[in-house]
mmCIF file of C-alpha atoms in Angstrom:
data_model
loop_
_atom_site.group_PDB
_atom_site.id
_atom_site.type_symbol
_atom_site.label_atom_id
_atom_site.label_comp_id
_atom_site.label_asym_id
_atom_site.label_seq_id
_atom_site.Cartn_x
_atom_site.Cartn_y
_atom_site.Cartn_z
ATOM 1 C CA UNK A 201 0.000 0.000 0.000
ATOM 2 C CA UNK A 202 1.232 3.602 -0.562
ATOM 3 C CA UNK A 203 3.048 4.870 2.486
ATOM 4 C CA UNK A 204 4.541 8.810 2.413
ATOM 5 C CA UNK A 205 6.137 9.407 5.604
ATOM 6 C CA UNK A 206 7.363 13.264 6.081
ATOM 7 C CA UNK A 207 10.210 14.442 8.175
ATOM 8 C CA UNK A 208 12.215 17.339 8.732
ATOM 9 C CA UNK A 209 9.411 19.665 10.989
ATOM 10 C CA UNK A 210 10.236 21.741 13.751
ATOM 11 C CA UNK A 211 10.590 25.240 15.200
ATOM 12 C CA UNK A 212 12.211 28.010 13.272
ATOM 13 C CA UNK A 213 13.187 31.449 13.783
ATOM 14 C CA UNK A 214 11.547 33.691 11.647
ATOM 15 C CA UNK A 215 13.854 34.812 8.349
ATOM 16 C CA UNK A 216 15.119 30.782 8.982
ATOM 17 C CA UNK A 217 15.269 28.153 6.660
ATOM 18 C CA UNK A 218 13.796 24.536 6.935
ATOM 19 C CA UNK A 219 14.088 21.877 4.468
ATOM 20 C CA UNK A 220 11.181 18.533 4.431
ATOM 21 C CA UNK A 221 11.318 15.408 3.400
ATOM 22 C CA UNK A 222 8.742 12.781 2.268
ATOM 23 C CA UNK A 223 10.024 8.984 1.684
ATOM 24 C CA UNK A 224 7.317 7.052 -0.368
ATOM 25 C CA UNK A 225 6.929 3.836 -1.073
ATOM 26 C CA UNK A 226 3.672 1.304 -2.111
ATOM 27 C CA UNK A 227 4.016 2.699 -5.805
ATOM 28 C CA UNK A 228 6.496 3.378 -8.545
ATOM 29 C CA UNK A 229 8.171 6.410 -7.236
ATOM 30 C CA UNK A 230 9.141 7.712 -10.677
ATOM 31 C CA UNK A 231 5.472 7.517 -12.411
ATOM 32 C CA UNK A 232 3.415 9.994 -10.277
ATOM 33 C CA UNK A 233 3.902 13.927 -9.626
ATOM 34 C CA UNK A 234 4.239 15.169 -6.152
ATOM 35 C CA UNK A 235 2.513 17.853 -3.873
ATOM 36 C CA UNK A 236 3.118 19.651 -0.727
ATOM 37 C CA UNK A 237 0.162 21.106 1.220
ATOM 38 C CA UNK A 238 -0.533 22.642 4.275
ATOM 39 C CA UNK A 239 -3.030 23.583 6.851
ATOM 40 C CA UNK A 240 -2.382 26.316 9.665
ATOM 41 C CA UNK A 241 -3.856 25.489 13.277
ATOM 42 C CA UNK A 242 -6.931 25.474 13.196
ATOM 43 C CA UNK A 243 -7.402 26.418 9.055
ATOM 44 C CA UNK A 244 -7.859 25.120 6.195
ATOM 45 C CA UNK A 245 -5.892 23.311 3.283
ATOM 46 C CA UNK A 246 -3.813 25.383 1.200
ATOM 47 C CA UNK A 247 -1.817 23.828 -1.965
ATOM 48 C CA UNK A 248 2.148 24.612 -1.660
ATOM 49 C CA UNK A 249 3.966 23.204 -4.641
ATOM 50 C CA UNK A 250 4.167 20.016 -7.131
ATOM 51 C CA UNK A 251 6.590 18.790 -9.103
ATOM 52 C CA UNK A 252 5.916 16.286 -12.339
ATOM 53 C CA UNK A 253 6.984 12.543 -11.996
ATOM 54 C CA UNK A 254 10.171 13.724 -14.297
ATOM 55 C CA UNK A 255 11.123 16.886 -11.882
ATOM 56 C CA UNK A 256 11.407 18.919 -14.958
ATOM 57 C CA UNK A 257 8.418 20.862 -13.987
ATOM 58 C CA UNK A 258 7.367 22.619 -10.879
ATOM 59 C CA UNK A 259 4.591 24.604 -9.697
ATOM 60 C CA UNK A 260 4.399 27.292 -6.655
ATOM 61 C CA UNK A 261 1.626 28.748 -4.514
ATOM 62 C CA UNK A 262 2.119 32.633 -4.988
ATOM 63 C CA UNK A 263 2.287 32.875 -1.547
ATOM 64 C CA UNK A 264 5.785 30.628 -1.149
ATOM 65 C CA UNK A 265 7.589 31.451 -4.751
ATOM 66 C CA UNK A 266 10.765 32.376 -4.340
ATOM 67 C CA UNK A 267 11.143 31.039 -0.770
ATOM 68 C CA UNK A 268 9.972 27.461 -1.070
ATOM 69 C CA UNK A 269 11.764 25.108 -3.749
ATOM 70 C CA UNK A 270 10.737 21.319 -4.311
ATOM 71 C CA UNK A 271 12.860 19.006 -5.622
ATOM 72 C CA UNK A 272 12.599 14.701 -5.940
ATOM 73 C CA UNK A 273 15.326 12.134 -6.005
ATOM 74 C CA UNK A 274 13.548 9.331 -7.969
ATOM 75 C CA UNK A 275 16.876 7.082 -7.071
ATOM 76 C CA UNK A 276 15.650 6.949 -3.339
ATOM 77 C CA UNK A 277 11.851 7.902 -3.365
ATOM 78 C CA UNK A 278 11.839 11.068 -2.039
ATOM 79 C CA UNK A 279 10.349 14.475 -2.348
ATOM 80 C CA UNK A 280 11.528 17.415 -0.542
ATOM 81 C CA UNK A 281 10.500 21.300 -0.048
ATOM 82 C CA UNK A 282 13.458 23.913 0.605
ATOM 83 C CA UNK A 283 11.683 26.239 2.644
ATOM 84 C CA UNK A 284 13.913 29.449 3.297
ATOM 85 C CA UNK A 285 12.408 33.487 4.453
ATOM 86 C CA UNK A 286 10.528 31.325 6.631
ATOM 87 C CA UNK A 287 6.925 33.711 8.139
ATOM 88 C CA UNK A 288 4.557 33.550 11.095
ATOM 89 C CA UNK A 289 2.432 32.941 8.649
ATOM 90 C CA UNK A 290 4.123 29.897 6.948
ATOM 91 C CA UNK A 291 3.352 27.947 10.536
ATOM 92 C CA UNK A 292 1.384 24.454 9.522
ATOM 93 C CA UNK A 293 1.267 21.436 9.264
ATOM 94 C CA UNK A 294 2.937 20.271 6.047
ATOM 95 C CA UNK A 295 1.661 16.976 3.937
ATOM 96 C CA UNK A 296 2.987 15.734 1.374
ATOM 97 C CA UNK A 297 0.455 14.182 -1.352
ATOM 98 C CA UNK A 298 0.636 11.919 -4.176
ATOM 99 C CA UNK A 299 -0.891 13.359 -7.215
ATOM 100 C CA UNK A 300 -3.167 11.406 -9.446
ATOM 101 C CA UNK A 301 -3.005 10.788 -13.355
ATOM 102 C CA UNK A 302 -3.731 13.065 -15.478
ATOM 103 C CA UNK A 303 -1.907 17.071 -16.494
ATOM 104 C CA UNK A 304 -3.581 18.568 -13.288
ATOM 105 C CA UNK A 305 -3.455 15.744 -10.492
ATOM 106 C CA UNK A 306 -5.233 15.454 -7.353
ATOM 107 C CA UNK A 307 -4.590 14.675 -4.286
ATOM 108 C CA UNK A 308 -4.878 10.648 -4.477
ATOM 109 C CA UNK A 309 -2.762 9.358 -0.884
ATOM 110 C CA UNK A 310 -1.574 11.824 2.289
ATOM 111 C CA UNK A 311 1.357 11.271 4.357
ATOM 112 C CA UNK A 312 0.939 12.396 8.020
ATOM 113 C CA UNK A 313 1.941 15.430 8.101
ATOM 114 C CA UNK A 314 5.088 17.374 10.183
ATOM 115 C CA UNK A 315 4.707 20.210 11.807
ATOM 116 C CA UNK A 316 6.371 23.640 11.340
ATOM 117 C CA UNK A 317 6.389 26.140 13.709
ATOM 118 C CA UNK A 318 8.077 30.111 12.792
ATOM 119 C CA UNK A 319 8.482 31.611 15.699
ATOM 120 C CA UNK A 320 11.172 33.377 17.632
ATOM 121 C CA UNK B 221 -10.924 34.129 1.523
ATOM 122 C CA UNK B 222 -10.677 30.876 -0.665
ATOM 123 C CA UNK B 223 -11.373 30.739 -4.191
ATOM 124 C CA UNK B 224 -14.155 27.707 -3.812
ATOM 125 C CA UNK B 225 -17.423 28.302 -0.788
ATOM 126 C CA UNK B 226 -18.163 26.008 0.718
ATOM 127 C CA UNK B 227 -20.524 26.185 3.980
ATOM 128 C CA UNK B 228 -18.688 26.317 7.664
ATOM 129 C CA UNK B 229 -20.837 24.098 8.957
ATOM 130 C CA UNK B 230 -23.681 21.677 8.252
ATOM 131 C CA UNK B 231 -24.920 19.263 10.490
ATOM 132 C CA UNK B 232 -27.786 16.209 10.760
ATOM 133 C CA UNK B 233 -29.518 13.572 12.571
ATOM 134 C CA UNK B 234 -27.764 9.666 12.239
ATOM 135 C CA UNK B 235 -29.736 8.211 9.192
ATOM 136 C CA UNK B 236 -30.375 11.231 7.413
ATOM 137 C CA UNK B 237 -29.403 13.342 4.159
ATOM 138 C CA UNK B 238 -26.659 16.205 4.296
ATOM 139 C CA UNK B 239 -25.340 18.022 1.214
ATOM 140 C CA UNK B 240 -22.238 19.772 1.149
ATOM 141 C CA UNK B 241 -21.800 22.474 -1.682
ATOM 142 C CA UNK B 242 -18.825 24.445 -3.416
ATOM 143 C CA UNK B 243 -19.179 27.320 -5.449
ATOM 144 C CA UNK B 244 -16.616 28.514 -7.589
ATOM 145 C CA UNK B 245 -15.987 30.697 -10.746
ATOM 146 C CA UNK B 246 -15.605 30.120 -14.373
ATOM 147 C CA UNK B 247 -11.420 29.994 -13.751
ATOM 148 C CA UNK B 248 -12.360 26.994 -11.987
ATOM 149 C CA UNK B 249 -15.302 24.894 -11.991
ATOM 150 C CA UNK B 250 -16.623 26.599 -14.302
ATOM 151 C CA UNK B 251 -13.811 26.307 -16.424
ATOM 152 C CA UNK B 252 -14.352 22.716 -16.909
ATOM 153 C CA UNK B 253 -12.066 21.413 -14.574
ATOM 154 C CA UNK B 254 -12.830 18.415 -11.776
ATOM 155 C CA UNK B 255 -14.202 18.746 -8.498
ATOM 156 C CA UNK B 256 -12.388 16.165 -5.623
ATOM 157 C CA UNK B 257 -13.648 15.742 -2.190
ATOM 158 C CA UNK B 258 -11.256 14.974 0.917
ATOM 159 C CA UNK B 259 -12.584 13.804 4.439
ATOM 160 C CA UNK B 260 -10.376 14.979 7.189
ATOM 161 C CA UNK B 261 -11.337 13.382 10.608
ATOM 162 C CA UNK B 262 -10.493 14.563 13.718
ATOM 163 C CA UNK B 263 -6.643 14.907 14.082
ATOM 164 C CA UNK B 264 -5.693 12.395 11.314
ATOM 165 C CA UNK B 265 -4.597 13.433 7.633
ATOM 166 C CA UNK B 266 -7.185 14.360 4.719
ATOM 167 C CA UNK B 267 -8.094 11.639 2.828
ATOM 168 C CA UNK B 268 -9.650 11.601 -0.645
ATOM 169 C CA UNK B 269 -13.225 10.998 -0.715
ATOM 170 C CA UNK B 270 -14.588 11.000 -4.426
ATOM 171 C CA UNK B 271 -12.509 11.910 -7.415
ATOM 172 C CA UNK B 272 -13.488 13.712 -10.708
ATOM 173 C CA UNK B 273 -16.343 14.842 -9.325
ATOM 174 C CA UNK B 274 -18.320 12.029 -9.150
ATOM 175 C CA UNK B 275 -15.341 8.531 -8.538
ATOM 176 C CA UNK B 276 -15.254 6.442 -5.013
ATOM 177 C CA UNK B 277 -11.996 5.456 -4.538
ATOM 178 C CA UNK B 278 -12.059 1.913 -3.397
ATOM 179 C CA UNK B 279 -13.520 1.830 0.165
ATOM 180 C CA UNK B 280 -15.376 4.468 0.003
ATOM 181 C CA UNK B 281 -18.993 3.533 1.059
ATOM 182 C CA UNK B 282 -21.583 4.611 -1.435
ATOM 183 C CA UNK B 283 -23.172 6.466 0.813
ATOM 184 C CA UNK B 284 -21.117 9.356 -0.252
ATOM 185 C CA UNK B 285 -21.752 10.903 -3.680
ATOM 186 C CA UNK B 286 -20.185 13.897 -6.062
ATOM 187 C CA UNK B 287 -22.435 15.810 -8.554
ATOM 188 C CA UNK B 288 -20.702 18.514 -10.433
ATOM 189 C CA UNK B 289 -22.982 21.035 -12.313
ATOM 190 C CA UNK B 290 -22.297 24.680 -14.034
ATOM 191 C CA UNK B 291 -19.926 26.574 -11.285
ATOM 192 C CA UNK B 292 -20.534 24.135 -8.239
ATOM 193 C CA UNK B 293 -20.349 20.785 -7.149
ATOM 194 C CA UNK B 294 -21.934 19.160 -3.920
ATOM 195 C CA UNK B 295 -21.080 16.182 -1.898
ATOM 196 C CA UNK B 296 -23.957 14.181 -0.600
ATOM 197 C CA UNK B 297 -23.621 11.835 2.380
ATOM 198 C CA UNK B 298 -26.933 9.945 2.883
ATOM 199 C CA UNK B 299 -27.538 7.244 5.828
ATOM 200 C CA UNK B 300 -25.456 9.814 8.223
ATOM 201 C CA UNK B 301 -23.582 7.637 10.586
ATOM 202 C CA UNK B 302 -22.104 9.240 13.488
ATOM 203 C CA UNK B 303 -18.139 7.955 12.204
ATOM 204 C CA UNK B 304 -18.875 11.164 8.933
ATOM 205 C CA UNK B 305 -18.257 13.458 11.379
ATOM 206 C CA UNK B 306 -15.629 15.323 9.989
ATOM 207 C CA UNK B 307 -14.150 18.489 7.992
ATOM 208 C CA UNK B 308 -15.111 18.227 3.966
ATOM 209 C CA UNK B 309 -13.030 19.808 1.545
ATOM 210 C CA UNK B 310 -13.765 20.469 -2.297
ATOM 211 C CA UNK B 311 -11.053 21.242 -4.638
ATOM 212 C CA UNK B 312 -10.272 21.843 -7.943
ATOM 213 C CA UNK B 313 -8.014 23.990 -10.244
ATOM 214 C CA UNK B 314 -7.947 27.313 -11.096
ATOM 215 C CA UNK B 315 -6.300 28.808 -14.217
ATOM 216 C CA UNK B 316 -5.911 32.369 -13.490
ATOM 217 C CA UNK B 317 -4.288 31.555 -9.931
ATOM 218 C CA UNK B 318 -2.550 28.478 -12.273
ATOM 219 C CA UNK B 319 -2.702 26.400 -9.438
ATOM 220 C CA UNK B 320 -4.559 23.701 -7.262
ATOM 221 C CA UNK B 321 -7.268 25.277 -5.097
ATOM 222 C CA UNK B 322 -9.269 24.291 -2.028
ATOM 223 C CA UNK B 323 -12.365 25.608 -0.291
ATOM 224 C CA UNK B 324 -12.226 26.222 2.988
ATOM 225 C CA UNK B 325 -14.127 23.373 4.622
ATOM 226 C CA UNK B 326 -17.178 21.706 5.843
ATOM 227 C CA UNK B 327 -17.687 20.948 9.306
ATOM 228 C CA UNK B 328 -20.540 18.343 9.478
ATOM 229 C CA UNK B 329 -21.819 17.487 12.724
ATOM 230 C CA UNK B 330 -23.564 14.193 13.428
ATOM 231 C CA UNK B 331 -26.473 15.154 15.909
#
């Protein structure tokens, strides 16, 4: 079964930098784009960033381009999200998501989420 | 502000009928693109709940149901068992933001 496992959470200063990871495994890796999200305590979902199954491609929330960059090592199964300028406001919980087929995937499996915290 | 509505809060008696809608705009739904549904219990991880608008992933029972029509799309959740209680989320793409978009979520109560 598809297991994504994120890693890498914790507290930050504000201006900091932070870099996730999500291991996956269940599914062939190199087939399937890739998707951060995250939710705020207490808020909603908010898309971050997804990368094609290729990593040629990669797609930012207004709100985190230029800060945030996410990369994938198809070799080991991993996705990650550079997170650098680091807000208040970027505090959440951050998922990673494996995307669906298709150009404009969904969000098909959830890992369980690791929390980031910007504060001083 | 999120690009798709969606209700705060609905809520209903075990056994009965609750619809969940999202509204969006013709970047969006009305643009043609799909509609998925997530169910997010109680301190656990979304999960998705019906896919292009109207698709249950395996294990999902068939009491939940997508309809996608003009600018919205609703969820319905009929036989309301006490384990839906949860926060819904609709989402979809938008081309103007050219990105993935969510609404901002359903709480349903089960009475």
């Amino acid at each position: 079964q598809v297991q994504l496992v994120e890693s890498g959470g914790g507290v930050v200063q504000p201006g900091g930098s932070l870099r996730l990871s999500c291991a996956a495994s269940g599914f062939t890796f190199s087939h399937y784009g890739m998707h951060w999200v995250r939710q705020a305590p207490g808020k909603g979902l908010q898309w971050v960033t997804f990368i094609r199954y290729d990593g040629e491609n990669q797609y930012y929330a207004d709100s985190v381009k230029g800060r945030f960059t996410i990369s994938r090592d198809n070799s080991k199964n991993t996705v990650s999200l550079q997170m650098k300028s680091l807000r208040s406001d970027d505090t959440a919980v951050y998922y990673c998501a494996k995307g669906g087929d298709g150009w404009l995937p969904h969000f098909v499996n959830w890992g369980q989420g690791t929390l980031v915290t910007v504060s001083s | 502000q999120s690009v798709l509505t969606q209700p705060p809060s609905v809520s209903g008696a075990p056994g009965q009928r609750v619809t969940i809608s999202c509204t969006g705009s013709s970047s969006n739904i009305g643009a043609g693109y799909d509609v998925h549904w997530y169910q997010q219990l109680p301190g656990t991880a979304p999960k998705l709940l019906i896919s292009d608008n109207i698709n249950r992933p395996s294990g999902v029972p068939d009491r939940f149901s997508g309809s996608k029509s003009g600018t919205s799309a609703s969820l319905a959740i009929t036989g309301l068992q006490a384990e839906d209680a949860a926060d819904y989320y609709c989402q979809s793409y938008d081309s103007s933001l050219t990105g993935w978009v969510f609404g901002g979520g359903t709480r349903l109560t089960v009475l």
